[in-house]
XYZ file of C-alpha atoms in Angstrom:
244
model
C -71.060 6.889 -38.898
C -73.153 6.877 -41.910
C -70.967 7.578 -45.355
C -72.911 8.608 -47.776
C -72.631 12.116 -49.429
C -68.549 11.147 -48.605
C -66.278 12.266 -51.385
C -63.778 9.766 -52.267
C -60.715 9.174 -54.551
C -59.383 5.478 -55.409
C -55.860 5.610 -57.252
C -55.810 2.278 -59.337
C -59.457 2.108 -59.297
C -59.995 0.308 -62.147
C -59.527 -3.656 -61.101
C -58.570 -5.009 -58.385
C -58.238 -4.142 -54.595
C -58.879 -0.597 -55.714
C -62.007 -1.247 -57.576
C -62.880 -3.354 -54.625
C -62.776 -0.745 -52.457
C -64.468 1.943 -54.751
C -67.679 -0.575 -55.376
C -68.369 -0.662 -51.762
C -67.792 2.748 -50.753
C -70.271 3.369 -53.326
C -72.720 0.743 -51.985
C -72.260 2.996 -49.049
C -73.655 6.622 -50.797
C -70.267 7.906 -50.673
C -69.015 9.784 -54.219
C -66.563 7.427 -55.675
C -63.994 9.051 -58.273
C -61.523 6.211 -59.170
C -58.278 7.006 -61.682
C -55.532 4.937 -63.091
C -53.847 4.164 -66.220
C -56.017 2.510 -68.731
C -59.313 4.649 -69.498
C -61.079 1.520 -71.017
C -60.425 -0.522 -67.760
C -61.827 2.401 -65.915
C -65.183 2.498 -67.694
C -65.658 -1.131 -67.107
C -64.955 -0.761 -63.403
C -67.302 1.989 -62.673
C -69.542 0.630 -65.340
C -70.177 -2.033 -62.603
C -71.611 -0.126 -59.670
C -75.480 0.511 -61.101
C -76.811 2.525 -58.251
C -76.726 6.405 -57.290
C -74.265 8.737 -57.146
C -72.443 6.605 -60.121
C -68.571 6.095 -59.801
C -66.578 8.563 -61.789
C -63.304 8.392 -63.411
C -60.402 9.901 -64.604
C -56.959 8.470 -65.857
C -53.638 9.097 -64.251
C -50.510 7.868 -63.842
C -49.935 8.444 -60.066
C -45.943 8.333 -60.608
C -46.531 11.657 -62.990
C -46.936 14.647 -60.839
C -48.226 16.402 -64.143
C -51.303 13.947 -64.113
C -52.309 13.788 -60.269
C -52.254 17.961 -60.486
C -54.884 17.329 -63.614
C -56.903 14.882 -61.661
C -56.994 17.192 -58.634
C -58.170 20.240 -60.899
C -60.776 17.478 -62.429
C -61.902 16.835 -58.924
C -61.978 20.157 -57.995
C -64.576 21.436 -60.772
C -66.304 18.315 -60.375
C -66.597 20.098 -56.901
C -65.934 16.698 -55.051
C -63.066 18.699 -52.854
C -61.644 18.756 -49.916
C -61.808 14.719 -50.319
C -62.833 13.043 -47.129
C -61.498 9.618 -48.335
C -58.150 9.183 -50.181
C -57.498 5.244 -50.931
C -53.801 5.125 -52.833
C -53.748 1.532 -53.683
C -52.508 1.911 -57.731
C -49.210 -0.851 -57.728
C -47.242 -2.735 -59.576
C -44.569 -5.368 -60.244
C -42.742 -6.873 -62.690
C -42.605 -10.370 -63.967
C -38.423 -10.136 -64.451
C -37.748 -9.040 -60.795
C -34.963 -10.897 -59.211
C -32.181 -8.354 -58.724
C -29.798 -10.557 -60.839
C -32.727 -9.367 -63.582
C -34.271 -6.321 -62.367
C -33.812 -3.777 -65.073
C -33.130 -0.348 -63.727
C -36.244 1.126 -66.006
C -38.137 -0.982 -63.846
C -36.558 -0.464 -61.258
C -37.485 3.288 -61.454
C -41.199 2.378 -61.988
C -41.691 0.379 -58.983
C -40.772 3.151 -56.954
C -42.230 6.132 -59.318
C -46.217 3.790 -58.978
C -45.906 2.340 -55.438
C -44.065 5.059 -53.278
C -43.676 8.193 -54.976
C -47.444 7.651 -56.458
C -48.752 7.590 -52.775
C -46.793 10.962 -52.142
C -48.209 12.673 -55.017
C -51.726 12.376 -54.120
C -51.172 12.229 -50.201
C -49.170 15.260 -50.696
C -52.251 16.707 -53.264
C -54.668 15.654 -50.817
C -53.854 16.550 -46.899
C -53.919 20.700 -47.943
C -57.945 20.236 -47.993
C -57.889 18.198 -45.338
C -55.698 19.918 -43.155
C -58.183 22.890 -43.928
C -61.102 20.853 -42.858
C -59.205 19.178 -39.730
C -60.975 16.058 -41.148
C -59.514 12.909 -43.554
C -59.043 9.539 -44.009
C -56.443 8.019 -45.630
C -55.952 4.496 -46.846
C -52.765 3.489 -48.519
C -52.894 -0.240 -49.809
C -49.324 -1.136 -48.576
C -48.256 -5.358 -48.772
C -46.875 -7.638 -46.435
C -44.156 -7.384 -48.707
C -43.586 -3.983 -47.332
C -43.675 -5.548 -43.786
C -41.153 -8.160 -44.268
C -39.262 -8.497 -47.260
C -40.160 -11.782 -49.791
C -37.954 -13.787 -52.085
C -41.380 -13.950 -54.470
C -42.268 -10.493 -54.113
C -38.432 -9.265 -55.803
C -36.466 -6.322 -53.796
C -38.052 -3.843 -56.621
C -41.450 -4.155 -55.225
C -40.578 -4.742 -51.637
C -38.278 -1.556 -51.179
C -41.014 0.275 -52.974
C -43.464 -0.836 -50.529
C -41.705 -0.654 -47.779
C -41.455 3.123 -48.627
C -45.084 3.350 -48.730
C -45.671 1.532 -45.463
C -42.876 4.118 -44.064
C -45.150 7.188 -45.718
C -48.392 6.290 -44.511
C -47.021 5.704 -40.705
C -45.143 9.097 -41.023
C -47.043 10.713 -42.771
C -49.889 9.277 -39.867
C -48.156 10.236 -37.190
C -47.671 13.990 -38.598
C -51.335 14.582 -39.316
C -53.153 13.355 -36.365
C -53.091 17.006 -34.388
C -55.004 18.206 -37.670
C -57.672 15.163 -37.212
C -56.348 13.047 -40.554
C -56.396 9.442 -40.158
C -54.059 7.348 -42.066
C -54.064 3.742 -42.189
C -51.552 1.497 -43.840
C -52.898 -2.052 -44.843
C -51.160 -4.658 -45.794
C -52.779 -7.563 -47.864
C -50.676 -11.304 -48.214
C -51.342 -13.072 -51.255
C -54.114 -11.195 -53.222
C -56.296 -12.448 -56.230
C -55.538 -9.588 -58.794
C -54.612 -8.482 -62.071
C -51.148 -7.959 -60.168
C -50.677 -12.090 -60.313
C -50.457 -11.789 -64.137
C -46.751 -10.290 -63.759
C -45.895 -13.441 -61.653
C -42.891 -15.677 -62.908
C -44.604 -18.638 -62.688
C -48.599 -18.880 -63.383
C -50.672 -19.243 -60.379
C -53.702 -22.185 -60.989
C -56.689 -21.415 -60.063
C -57.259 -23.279 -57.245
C -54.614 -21.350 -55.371
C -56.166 -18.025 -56.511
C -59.286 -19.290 -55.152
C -57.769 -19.695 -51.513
C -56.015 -16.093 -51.933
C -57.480 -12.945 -50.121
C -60.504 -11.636 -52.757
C -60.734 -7.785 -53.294
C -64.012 -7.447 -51.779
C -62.409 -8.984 -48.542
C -60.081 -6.162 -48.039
C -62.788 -3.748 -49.209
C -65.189 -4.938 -46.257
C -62.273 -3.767 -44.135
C -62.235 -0.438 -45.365
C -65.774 0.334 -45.203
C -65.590 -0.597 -41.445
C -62.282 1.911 -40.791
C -64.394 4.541 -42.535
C -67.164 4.098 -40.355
C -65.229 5.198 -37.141
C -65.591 7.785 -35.458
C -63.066 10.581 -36.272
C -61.627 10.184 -32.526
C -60.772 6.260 -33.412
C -57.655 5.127 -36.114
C -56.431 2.059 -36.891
C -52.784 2.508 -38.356
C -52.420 -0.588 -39.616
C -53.944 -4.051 -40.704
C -52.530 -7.382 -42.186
C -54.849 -9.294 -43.879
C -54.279 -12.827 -44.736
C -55.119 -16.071 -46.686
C -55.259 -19.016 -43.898
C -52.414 -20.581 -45.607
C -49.979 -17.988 -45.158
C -47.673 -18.139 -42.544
C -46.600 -14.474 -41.252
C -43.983 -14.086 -37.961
């Protein structure tokens, strides 16, 4: 199925896996809205993609229902809904994130960005549609939310593992009304998330680690299904990682 003329929403759009994702979609003719925090690391990323319809942005802080109702007004007189594409992959972690060390503020972050984010805009999202009987939803889970890691800290797995529960829920609730969700769940990624790591990682590990446009390729190939095809979930891994 061909994509372009798609309208499509990336939450932490602006680096990363998300911007990733929203470059190729775009490649692919499809409408590309991105949001996130930082307005200036928005313009870059959409600055990026060159060709036609150009990627479009808006900030939000996905953990602020406040700010995903703006960006879903935005999008509406931007007249870009019912979306047929929602990618929620805006995350973080923090740097201090043993639980001997895990401050309760951040505590409350980890789970307000990485699982109550993905509610807000799945929960903004699936009226249109549910309206349409038509939808595709990717939510950018982690292995971490698969098995729980010593590196990853229990903030950031228990928030993931929340959003790995939503998305399979939340899946298995919307198929009679034709929405698609699929949960995927990168291992060790080279992003802007690897600057909140306790320890630096060198460069020639990041080089080894599973690149943005890698997961992105694997998007663009779910989207392409037909709407009678879903694939609920996908692990995507550098060769070095062991997963069992």
């Amino acid at each position: 199925m061909e994509l372009g003329g798609k309208s499509v929403l990336v939450t932490g759009g602006g680096s990363g896996i998300g911007l990733g994702i929203a470059l190729a979609l775009a490649r692919e003719g499809c409408r590309v809205a991105i949001a996130g925090r930082g307005e200036e690391r928005l313009r870059s990323g959409a600055s990026q993609f060159t060709g036609s319809p150009p990627i479009v942005y808006h900030p939000c802080d996905v953990a602020v229902r406040s700010d995903v109702a703006r960006l879903f007004d935005w999008l509406d007189q931007q007249g870009r809904l019912p979306l047929d594409i929602l990618v929620t992959s805006a995350g973080i972690n923090v740097a201090r994130r043993k639980m001997c060390e895990l401050d309760p503020a951040d505590w409350d972050r980890l789970l307000g960005v990485n699982a109550t984010g993905v509610y807000n805009c799945m929960h903004a999202a699936l009226p249109g549609m549910r309206q349409r009987r038509d939808g595709l939803i990717v939510s950018i889970s982690s292995i971490a939310g698969k098995r729980a890691l010593a590196l990853a800290g229990p903030g950031y797995c228990a928030s993931k593992f929340a959003a790995t529960a939503l998305g399979t829920a939340v899946g298995l609730e919307e198929r009679p009304n034709g929405i698609r969700v699929t949960n995927i769940y990168p291992g060790e990624a080279d992003t802007p998330i690897l600057e909140q790591r306790p320890v630096p990682v060198p460069a020639e590990k990041r080089a080894r680690m599973v690149h943005p446009e890698d997961i992105a390729a694997c998007v663009v190939t779910i989207a392409k299904l037909p709407p009678h095809v879903l694939v609920p979930e996908l692990l995507i891994l550098p060769l070095y990682q062991e997963y069992a």
